[in-house]
mmCIF file of C-alpha atoms in Angstrom:
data_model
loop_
_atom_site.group_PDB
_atom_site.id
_atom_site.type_symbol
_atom_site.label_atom_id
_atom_site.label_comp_id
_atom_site.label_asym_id
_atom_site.label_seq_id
_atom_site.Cartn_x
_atom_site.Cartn_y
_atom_site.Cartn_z
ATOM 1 C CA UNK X 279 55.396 85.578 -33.961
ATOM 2 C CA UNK X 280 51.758 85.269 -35.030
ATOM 3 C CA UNK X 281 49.680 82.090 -35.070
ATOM 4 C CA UNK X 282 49.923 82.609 -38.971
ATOM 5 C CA UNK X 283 53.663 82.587 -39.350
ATOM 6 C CA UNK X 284 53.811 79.107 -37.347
ATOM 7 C CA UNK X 285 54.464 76.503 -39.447
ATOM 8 C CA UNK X 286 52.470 72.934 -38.634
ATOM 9 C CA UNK X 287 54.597 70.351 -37.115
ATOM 10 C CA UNK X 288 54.408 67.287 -39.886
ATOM 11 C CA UNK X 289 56.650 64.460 -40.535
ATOM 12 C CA UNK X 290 58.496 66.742 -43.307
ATOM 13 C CA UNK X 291 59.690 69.439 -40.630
ATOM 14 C CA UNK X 292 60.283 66.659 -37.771
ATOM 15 C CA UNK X 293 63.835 66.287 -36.745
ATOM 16 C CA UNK X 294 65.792 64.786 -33.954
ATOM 17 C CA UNK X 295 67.265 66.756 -30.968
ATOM 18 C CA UNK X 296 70.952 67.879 -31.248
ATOM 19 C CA UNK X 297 73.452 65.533 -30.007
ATOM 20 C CA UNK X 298 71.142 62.914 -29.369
ATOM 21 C CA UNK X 299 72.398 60.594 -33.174
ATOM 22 C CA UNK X 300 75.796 59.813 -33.719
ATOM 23 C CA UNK X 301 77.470 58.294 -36.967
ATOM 24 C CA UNK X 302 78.540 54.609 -36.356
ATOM 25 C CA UNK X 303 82.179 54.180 -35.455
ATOM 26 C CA UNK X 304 82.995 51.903 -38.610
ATOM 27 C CA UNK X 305 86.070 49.690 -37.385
ATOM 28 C CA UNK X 306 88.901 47.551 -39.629
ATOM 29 C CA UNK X 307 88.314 50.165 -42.602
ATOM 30 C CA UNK X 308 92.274 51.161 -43.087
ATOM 31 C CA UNK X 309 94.701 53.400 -40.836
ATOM 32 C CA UNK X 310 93.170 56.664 -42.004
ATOM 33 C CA UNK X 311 89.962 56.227 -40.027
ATOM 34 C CA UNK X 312 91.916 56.158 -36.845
ATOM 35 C CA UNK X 313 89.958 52.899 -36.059
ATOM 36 C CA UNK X 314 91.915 50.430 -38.355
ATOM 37 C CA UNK X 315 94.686 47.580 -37.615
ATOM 38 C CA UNK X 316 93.478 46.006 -34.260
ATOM 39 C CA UNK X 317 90.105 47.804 -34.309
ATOM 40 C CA UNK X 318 89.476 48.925 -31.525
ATOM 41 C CA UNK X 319 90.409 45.552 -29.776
ATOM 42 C CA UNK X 320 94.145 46.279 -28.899
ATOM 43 C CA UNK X 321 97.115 44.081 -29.520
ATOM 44 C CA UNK X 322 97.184 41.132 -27.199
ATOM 45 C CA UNK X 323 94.974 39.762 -24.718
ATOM 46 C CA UNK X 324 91.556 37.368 -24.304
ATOM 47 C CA UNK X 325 89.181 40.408 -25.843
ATOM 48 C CA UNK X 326 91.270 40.809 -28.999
ATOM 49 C CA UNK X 327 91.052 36.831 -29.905
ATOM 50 C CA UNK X 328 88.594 35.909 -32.456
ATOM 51 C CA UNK X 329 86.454 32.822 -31.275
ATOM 52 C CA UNK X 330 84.187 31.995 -27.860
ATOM 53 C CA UNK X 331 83.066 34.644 -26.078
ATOM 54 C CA UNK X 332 83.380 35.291 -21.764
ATOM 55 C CA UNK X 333 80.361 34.102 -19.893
ATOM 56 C CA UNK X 334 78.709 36.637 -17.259
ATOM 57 C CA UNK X 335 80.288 36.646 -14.215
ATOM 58 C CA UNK X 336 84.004 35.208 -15.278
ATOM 59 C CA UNK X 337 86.773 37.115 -13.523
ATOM 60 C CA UNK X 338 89.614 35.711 -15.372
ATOM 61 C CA UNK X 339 90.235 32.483 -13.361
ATOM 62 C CA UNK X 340 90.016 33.822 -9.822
ATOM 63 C CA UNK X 341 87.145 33.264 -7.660
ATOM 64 C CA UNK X 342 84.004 35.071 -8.839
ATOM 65 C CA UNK X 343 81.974 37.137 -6.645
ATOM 66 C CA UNK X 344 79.408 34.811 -6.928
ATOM 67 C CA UNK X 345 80.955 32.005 -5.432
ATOM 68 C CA UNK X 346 82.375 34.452 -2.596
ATOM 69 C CA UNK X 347 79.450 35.450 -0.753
ATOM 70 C CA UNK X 348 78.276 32.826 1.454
ATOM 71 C CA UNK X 349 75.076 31.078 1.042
ATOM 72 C CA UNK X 350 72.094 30.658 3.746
ATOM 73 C CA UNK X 351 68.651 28.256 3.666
ATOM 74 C CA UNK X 352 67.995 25.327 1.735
ATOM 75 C CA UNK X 353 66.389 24.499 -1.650
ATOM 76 C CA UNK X 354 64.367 21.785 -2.073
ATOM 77 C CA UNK X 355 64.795 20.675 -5.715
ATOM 78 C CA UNK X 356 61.516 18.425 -5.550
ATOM 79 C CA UNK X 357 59.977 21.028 -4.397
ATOM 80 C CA UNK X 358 56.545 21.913 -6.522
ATOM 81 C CA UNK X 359 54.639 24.965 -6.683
ATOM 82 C CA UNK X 360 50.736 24.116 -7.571
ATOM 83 C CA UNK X 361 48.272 26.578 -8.968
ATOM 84 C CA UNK X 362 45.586 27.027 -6.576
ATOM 85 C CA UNK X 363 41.870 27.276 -7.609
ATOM 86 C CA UNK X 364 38.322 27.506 -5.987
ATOM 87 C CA UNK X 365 35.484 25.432 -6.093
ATOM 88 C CA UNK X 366 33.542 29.601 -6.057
ATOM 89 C CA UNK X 367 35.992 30.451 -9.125
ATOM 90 C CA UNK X 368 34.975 27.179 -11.224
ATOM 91 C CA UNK X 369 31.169 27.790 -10.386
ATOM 92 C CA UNK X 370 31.491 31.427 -11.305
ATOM 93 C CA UNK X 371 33.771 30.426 -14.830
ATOM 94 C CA UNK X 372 30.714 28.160 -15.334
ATOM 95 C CA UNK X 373 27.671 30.585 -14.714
ATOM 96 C CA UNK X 374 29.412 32.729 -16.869
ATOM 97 C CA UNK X 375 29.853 30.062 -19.564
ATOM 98 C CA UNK X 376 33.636 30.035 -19.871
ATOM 99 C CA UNK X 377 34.292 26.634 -18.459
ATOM 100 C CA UNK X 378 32.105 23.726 -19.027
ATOM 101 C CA UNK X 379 32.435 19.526 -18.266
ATOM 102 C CA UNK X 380 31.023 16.138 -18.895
ATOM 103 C CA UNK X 381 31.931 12.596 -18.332
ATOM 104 C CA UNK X 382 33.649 12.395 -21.823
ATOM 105 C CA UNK X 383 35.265 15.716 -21.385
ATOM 106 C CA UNK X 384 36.391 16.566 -17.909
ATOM 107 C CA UNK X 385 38.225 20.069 -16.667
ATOM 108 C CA UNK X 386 41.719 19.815 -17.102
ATOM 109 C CA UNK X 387 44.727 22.504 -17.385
ATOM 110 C CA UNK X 388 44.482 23.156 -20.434
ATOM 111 C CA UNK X 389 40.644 24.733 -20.440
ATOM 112 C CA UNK X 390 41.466 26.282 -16.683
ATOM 113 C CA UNK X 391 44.480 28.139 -18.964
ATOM 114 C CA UNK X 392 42.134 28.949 -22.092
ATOM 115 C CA UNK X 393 39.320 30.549 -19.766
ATOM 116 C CA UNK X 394 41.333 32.320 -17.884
ATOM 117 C CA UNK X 395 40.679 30.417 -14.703
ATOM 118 C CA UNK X 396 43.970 30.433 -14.043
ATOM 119 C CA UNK X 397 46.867 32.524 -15.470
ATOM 120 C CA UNK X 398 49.535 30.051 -14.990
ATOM 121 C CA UNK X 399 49.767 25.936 -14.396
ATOM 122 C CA UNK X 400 52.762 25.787 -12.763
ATOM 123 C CA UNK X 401 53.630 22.301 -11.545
ATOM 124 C CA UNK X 402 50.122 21.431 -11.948
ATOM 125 C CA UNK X 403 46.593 22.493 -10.495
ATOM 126 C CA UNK X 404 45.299 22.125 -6.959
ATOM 127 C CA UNK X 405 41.231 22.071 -6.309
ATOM 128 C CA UNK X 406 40.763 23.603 -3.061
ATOM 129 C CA UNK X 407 37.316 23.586 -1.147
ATOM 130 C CA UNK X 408 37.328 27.064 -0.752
ATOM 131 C CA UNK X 409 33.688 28.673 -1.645
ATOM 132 C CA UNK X 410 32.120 24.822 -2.033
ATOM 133 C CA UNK X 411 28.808 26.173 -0.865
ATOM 134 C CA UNK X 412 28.186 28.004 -4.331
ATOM 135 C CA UNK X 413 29.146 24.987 -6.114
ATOM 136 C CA UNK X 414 25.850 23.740 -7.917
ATOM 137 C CA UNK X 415 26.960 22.165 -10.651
ATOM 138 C CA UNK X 416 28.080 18.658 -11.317
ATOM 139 C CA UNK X 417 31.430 19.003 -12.193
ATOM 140 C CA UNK X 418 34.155 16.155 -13.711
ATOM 141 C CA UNK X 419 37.769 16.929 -13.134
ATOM 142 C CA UNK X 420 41.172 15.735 -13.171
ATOM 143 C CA UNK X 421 43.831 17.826 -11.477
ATOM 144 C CA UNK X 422 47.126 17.168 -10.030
ATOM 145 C CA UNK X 423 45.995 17.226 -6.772
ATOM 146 C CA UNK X 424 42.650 18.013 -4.545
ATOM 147 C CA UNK X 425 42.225 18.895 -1.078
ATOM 148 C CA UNK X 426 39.523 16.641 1.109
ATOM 149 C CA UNK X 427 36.931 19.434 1.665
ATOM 150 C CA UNK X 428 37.077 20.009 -2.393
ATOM 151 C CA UNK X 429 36.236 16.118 -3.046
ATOM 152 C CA UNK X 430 33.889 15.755 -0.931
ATOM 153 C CA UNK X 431 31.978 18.970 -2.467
ATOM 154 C CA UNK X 432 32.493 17.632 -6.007
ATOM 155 C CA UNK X 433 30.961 14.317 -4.745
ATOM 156 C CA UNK X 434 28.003 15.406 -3.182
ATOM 157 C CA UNK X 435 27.391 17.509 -5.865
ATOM 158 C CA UNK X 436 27.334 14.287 -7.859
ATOM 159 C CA UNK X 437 30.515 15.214 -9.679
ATOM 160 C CA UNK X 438 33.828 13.255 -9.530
ATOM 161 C CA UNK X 439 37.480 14.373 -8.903
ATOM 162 C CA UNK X 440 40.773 12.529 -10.545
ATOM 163 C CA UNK X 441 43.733 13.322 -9.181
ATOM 164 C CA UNK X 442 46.536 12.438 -12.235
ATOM 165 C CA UNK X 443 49.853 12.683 -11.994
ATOM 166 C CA UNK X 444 51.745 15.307 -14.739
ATOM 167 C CA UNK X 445 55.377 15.369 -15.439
ATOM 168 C CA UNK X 446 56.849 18.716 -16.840
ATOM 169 C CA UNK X 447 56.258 17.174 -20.745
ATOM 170 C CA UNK X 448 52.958 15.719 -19.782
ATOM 171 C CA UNK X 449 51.685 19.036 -18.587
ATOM 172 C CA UNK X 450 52.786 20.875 -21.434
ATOM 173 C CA UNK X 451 51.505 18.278 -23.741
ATOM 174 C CA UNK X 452 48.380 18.610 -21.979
ATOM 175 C CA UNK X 453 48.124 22.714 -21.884
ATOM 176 C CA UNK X 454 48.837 22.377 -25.443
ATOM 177 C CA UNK X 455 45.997 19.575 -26.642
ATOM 178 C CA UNK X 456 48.958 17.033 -27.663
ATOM 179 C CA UNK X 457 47.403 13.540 -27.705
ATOM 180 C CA UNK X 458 50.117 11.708 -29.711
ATOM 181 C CA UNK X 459 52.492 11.440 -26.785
ATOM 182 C CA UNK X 460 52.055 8.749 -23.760
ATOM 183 C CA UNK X 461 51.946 10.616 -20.407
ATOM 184 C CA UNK X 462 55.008 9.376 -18.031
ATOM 185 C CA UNK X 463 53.453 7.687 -15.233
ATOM 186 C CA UNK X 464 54.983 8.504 -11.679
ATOM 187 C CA UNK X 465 58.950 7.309 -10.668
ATOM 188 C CA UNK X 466 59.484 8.665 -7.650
ATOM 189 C CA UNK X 467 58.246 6.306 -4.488
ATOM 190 C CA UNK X 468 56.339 9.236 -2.534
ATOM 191 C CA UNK X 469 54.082 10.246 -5.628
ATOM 192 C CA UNK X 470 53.644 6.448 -6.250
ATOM 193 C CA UNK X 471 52.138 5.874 -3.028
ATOM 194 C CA UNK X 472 50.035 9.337 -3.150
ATOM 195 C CA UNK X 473 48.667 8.725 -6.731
ATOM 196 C CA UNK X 474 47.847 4.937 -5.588
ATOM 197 C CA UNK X 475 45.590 6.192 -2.638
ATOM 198 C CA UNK X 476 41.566 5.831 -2.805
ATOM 199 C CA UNK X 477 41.490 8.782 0.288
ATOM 200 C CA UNK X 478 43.271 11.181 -2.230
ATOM 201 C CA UNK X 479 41.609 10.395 -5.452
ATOM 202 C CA UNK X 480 44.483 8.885 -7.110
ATOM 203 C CA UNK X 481 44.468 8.135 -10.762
ATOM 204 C CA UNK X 482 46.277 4.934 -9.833
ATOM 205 C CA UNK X 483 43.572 3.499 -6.709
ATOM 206 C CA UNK X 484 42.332 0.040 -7.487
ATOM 207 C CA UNK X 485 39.068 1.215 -5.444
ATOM 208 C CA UNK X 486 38.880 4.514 -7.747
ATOM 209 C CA UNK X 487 39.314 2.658 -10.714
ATOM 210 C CA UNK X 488 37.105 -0.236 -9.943
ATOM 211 C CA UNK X 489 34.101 2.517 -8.942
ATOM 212 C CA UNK X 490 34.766 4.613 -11.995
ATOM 213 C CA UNK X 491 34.876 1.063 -14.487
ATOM 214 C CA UNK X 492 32.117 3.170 -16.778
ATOM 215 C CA UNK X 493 33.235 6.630 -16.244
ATOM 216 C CA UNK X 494 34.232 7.684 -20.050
ATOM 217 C CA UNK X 495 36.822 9.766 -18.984
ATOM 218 C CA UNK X 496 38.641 7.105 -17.776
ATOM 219 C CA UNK X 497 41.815 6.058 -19.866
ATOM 220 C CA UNK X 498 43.144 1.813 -20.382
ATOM 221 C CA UNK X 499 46.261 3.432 -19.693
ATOM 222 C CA UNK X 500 45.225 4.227 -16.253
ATOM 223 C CA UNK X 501 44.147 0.190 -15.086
ATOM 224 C CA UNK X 502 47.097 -1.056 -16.757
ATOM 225 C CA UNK X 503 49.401 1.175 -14.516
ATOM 226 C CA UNK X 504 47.411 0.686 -11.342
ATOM 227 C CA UNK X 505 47.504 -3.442 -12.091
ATOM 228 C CA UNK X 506 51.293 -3.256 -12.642
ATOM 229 C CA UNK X 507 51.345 -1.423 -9.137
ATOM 230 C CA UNK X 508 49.449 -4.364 -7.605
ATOM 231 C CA UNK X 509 51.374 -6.863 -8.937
ATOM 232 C CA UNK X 510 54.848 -5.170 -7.562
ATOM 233 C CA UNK X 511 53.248 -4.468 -4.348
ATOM 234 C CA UNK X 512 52.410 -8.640 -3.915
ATOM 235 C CA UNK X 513 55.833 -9.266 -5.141
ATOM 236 C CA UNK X 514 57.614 -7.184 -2.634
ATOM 237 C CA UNK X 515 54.987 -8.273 0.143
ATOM 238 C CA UNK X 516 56.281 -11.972 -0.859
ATOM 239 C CA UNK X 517 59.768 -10.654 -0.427
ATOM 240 C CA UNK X 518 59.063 -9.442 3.015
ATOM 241 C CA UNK X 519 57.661 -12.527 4.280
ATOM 242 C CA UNK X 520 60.185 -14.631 3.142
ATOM 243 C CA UNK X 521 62.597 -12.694 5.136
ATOM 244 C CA UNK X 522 60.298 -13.072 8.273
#
Protein backbone atom coordinates (compact mmCIF):
# COMPACT_ATOMS: atom_id res chain seq x y z
CA UNK A 1 0.00 0.00 0.00
CA UNK A 2 1.40 3.43 -0.89
CA UNK A 3 1.92 6.34 1.50
CA UNK A 4 -1.02 7.90 -0.60
CA UNK A 5 -3.64 5.27 -0.03
CA UNK A 6 -3.04 5.58 3.93
CA UNK A 7 -5.62 7.22 5.44
CA UNK A 8 -4.60 9.80 8.55
CA UNK A 9 -5.39 8.48 11.89
CA UNK A 10 -8.05 11.29 13.35
CA UNK A 11 -10.59 11.08 15.99
CA UNK A 12 -13.28 10.14 13.14
CA UNK A 13 -11.40 6.77 12.15
CA UNK A 14 -10.27 6.03 15.95
CA UNK A 15 -11.81 2.97 17.40
CA UNK A 16 -11.29 0.70 20.31
CA UNK A 17 -9.52 -2.74 20.15
CA UNK A 18 -11.76 -5.86 19.75
CA UNK A 19 -12.94 -7.41 22.83
CA UNK A 20 -11.63 -4.90 24.97
CA UNK A 21 -15.79 -2.97 25.61
CA UNK A 22 -18.50 -4.95 26.71
CA UNK A 23 -22.32 -3.96 26.96
CA UNK A 24 -23.38 -3.56 30.68
CA UNK A 25 -25.07 -6.59 32.14
CA UNK A 26 -28.47 -4.68 32.94
CA UNK A 27 -29.98 -6.72 36.01
CA UNK A 28 -33.91 -6.85 37.46
CA UNK A 29 -35.16 -5.99 33.76
CA UNK A 30 -37.76 -9.16 33.44
CA UNK A 31 -37.07 -13.06 32.90
CA UNK A 32 -36.24 -12.65 29.23
CA UNK A 33 -32.86 -11.04 29.86
CA UNK A 34 -31.72 -14.10 31.67
CA UNK A 35 -30.67 -11.66 34.50
CA UNK A 36 -34.17 -10.97 36.06
CA UNK A 37 -36.01 -12.27 39.42
CA UNK A 38 -33.11 -12.39 42.03
CA UNK A 39 -30.63 -10.55 39.78
CA UNK A 40 -27.90 -11.94 39.87
CA UNK A 41 -27.95 -12.14 43.78
CA UNK A 42 -29.46 -15.71 44.24
CA UNK A 43 -32.28 -16.74 46.47
CA UNK A 44 -31.27 -16.75 50.09
CA UNK A 45 -28.36 -15.76 51.95
CA UNK A 46 -26.48 -12.38 53.58
CA UNK A 47 -25.44 -11.06 49.78
CA UNK A 48 -29.01 -11.22 48.46
CA UNK A 49 -30.47 -8.96 51.53
CA UNK A 50 -31.06 -5.43 50.77
CA UNK A 51 -29.56 -3.12 53.59
CA UNK A 52 -25.79 -2.78 55.36
CA UNK A 53 -23.14 -3.93 53.58
CA UNK A 54 -19.97 -6.61 54.94
CA UNK A 55 -16.96 -4.77 56.22
CA UNK A 56 -13.38 -5.89 54.81
CA UNK A 57 -12.09 -8.63 56.42
CA UNK A 58 -15.53 -10.31 57.94
CA UNK A 59 -15.50 -14.09 57.55
CA UNK A 60 -18.98 -14.73 58.53
CA UNK A 61 -18.61 -14.88 62.37
CA UNK A 62 -15.52 -17.05 62.68
CA UNK A 63 -12.24 -15.73 63.55
CA UNK A 64 -10.75 -13.50 60.85
CA UNK A 65 -7.37 -13.92 59.59
CA UNK A 66 -6.52 -10.87 61.02
CA UNK A 67 -7.01 -11.64 64.44
CA UNK A 68 -5.21 -15.16 63.78
CA UNK A 69 -1.78 -14.28 63.14
CA UNK A 70 -0.01 -13.42 66.18
CA UNK A 71 1.27 -10.06 66.93
CA UNK A 72 5.05 -8.99 67.90
CA UNK A 73 6.58 -5.35 69.32
CA UNK A 74 4.87 -2.67 70.94
CA UNK A 75 3.15 0.60 69.89
CA UNK A 76 3.46 3.47 71.71
CA UNK A 77 0.21 5.44 71.20
CA UNK A 78 1.86 8.77 72.62
CA UNK A 79 4.28 8.28 70.53
CA UNK A 80 5.04 11.59 68.17
CA UNK A 81 6.81 11.86 65.05
CA UNK A 82 8.38 15.62 64.67
CA UNK A 83 9.44 17.17 61.42
CA UNK A 84 13.01 17.82 61.54
CA UNK A 85 14.61 21.05 60.17
CA UNK A 86 18.08 22.83 59.98
CA UNK A 87 19.29 25.89 61.22
CA UNK A 88 21.49 25.63 57.19
CA UNK A 89 17.87 24.97 55.59
CA UNK A 90 16.18 28.15 57.36
CA UNK A 91 19.32 30.36 56.46
CA UNK A 92 19.27 29.08 52.92
CA UNK A 93 14.98 29.54 52.71
CA UNK A 94 15.99 33.04 53.90
CA UNK A 95 18.91 34.04 51.45
CA UNK A 96 16.71 32.92 48.96
CA UNK A 97 13.80 35.04 50.23
CA UNK A 98 11.21 32.34 50.85
CA UNK A 99 11.07 32.54 54.58
CA UNK A 100 11.33 35.68 56.48
CA UNK A 101 10.72 36.78 60.57
CA UNK A 102 10.35 39.57 63.01
CA UNK A 103 9.38 40.06 66.55
CA UNK A 104 5.66 40.60 65.54
CA UNK A 105 5.75 37.78 63.12
CA UNK A 106 7.84 34.82 64.09
CA UNK A 107 8.44 31.36 61.89
CA UNK A 108 5.88 29.04 62.60
CA UNK A 109 4.42 25.79 60.68
CA UNK A 110 2.44 27.24 58.74
CA UNK A 111 5.19 29.50 56.61
CA UNK A 112 7.85 26.34 57.03
CA UNK A 113 4.70 24.44 54.99
CA UNK A 114 4.01 27.46 52.47
CA UNK A 115 7.87 27.76 51.53
CA UNK A 116 8.43 24.56 51.17
CA UNK A 117 10.78 24.24 54.10
CA UNK A 118 9.22 21.40 55.00
CA UNK A 119 6.84 19.06 53.10
CA UNK A 120 4.96 17.81 56.00
CA UNK A 121 4.31 19.04 59.92
CA UNK A 122 3.63 16.01 61.33
CA UNK A 123 3.19 16.17 65.10
CA UNK A 124 4.87 19.40 65.02
CA UNK A 125 8.40 20.90 64.03
CA UNK A 126 11.76 20.25 65.64
CA UNK A 127 14.77 23.03 65.19
CA UNK A 128 17.84 21.12 65.16
CA UNK A 129 21.42 22.77 65.34
CA UNK A 130 22.51 21.13 62.45
CA UNK A 131 24.48 23.68 59.95
CA UNK A 132 24.28 26.65 62.87
CA UNK A 133 27.53 28.02 61.55
CA UNK A 134 25.75 29.48 58.32
CA UNK A 135 23.12 30.90 60.39
CA UNK A 136 23.53 34.82 60.07
CA UNK A 137 20.44 36.01 60.49
CA UNK A 138 18.43 36.94 63.51
CA UNK A 139 15.77 34.70 63.46
CA UNK A 140 12.28 34.57 65.84
CA UNK A 141 10.64 31.22 66.10
CA UNK A 142 8.21 29.15 67.79
CA UNK A 143 8.31 25.42 67.19
CA UNK A 144 7.18 22.46 69.03
CA UNK A 145 10.34 21.65 70.17
CA UNK A 146 14.26 22.74 69.80
CA UNK A 147 17.32 20.95 70.44
CA UNK A 148 20.12 22.83 72.86
CA UNK A 149 22.80 23.36 70.14
CA UNK A 150 19.81 25.06 67.90
CA UNK A 151 18.94 27.63 70.89
CA UNK A 152 21.90 28.50 71.67
CA UNK A 153 22.69 29.40 67.81
CA UNK A 154 19.41 31.34 67.55
CA UNK A 155 20.54 33.24 70.73
CA UNK A 156 23.80 34.24 69.88
CA UNK A 157 22.67 35.19 66.75
CA UNK A 158 20.46 37.57 68.71
CA UNK A 159 17.34 35.69 67.71
CA UNK A 160 14.93 33.91 70.14
CA UNK A 161 13.38 30.37 70.13
CA UNK A 162 9.68 29.46 71.67
CA UNK A 163 9.04 26.20 72.13
CA UNK A 164 4.81 25.97 72.13
CA UNK A 165 2.98 23.24 72.65
CA UNK A 166 0.36 22.10 69.51
CA UNK A 167 -2.42 19.67 69.85
CA UNK A 168 -3.60 17.88 66.58
CA UNK A 169 -6.51 20.93 66.14
CA UNK A 170 -4.07 23.55 67.20
CA UNK A 171 -1.62 22.55 64.55
CA UNK A 172 -4.01 22.39 61.91
CA UNK A 173 -5.53 25.59 62.95
CA UNK A 174 -2.19 26.94 62.83
CA UNK A 175 -1.01 25.39 59.20
CA UNK A 176 -4.19 26.78 58.09
CA UNK A 177 -3.97 30.70 59.50
CA UNK A 178 -7.17 30.02 61.86
CA UNK A 179 -7.04 32.66 64.62
CA UNK A 180 -10.65 32.37 65.89
CA UNK A 181 -10.01 29.20 67.85
CA UNK A 182 -8.10 29.12 71.44
CA UNK A 183 -5.09 26.74 71.23
CA UNK A 184 -5.51 23.74 73.94
CA UNK A 185 -2.84 24.20 76.34
CA UNK A 186 -0.95 20.91 77.45
CA UNK A 187 -2.94 17.89 79.70
CA UNK A 188 -0.71 15.40 79.92
CA UNK A 189 1.88 15.72 83.13
CA UNK A 190 5.21 14.97 81.03
CA UNK A 191 4.54 17.83 78.36
CA UNK A 192 3.46 20.04 81.36
CA UNK A 193 6.68 19.80 82.97
CA UNK A 194 8.70 20.02 79.46
CA UNK A 195 6.73 23.12 78.19
CA UNK A 196 7.22 24.73 81.86
CA UNK A 197 11.12 24.43 81.60
CA UNK A 198 13.42 27.72 81.07
CA UNK A 199 16.46 25.00 79.80
CA UNK A 200 14.03 23.93 76.94
CA UNK A 201 12.47 27.14 75.92
CA UNK A 202 9.09 26.42 77.08
CA UNK A 203 6.20 28.58 76.16
CA UNK A 204 5.02 28.06 79.73
CA UNK A 205 8.71 29.13 81.82
CA UNK A 206 8.10 31.89 84.30
CA UNK A 207 11.93 32.85 83.52
CA UNK A 208 11.09 32.79 79.58
CA UNK A 209 8.17 34.73 80.01
CA UNK A 210 9.46 37.21 82.47
CA UNK A 211 12.71 37.84 79.90
CA UNK A 212 10.50 38.01 76.86
CA UNK A 213 7.75 40.65 78.93
CA UNK A 214 8.24 43.03 75.56
CA UNK A 215 8.75 40.48 72.95
CA UNK A 216 5.53 41.21 70.57
CA UNK A 217 5.19 37.85 69.69
CA UNK A 218 4.35 36.96 72.91
CA UNK A 219 0.57 36.04 73.54
CA UNK A 220 -1.63 37.04 77.31
CA UNK A 221 -2.68 33.66 76.78
CA UNK A 222 0.72 32.39 77.37
CA UNK A 223 1.33 34.28 81.22
CA UNK A 224 -2.05 33.40 82.16
CA UNK A 225 -1.29 29.60 81.61
CA UNK A 226 2.21 29.71 83.03
CA UNK A 227 0.63 31.73 86.36
CA UNK A 228 -2.10 29.05 86.68
CA UNK A 229 0.91 26.49 86.60
CA UNK A 230 2.56 28.37 89.49
CA UNK A 231 -0.21 28.61 91.48
CA UNK A 232 -0.96 24.59 91.25
CA UNK A 233 2.60 23.89 91.72
CA UNK A 234 2.48 26.03 95.42
CA UNK A 235 -0.71 24.31 96.10
CA UNK A 236 0.53 20.84 95.69
CA UNK A 237 3.99 21.88 97.35
CA UNK A 238 1.58 22.93 100.42
CA UNK A 239 0.04 19.52 100.12
CA UNK A 240 3.33 17.82 100.40
CA UNK A 241 4.43 19.52 103.40
CA UNK A 242 1.52 19.05 105.24
CA UNK A 243 1.96 15.42 104.86
CA UNK A 244 5.65 15.73 106.11
Amino acid sequence: MSAGSRSRISLANLSPARGSLHKQKRVGRGQGSNHGGTAGRGHNGQNSRSGAGIKPGFEGGQTPITKLFPKRGFVNQNERVWAPVNLERIQHWINLGRLSCSPENPITARELLLSGCVHDAHDGIKILGDGAEFLTSKIYITPSRASKSAIRAIEDGGGQVVCKYYNPLALQDCVKGRTDRIAAAPTRRQDIMWYSKYQNRGFLSPDLLKKLDDAPFVEERWKLLSRQLGKWRKQEFDVEKKKK
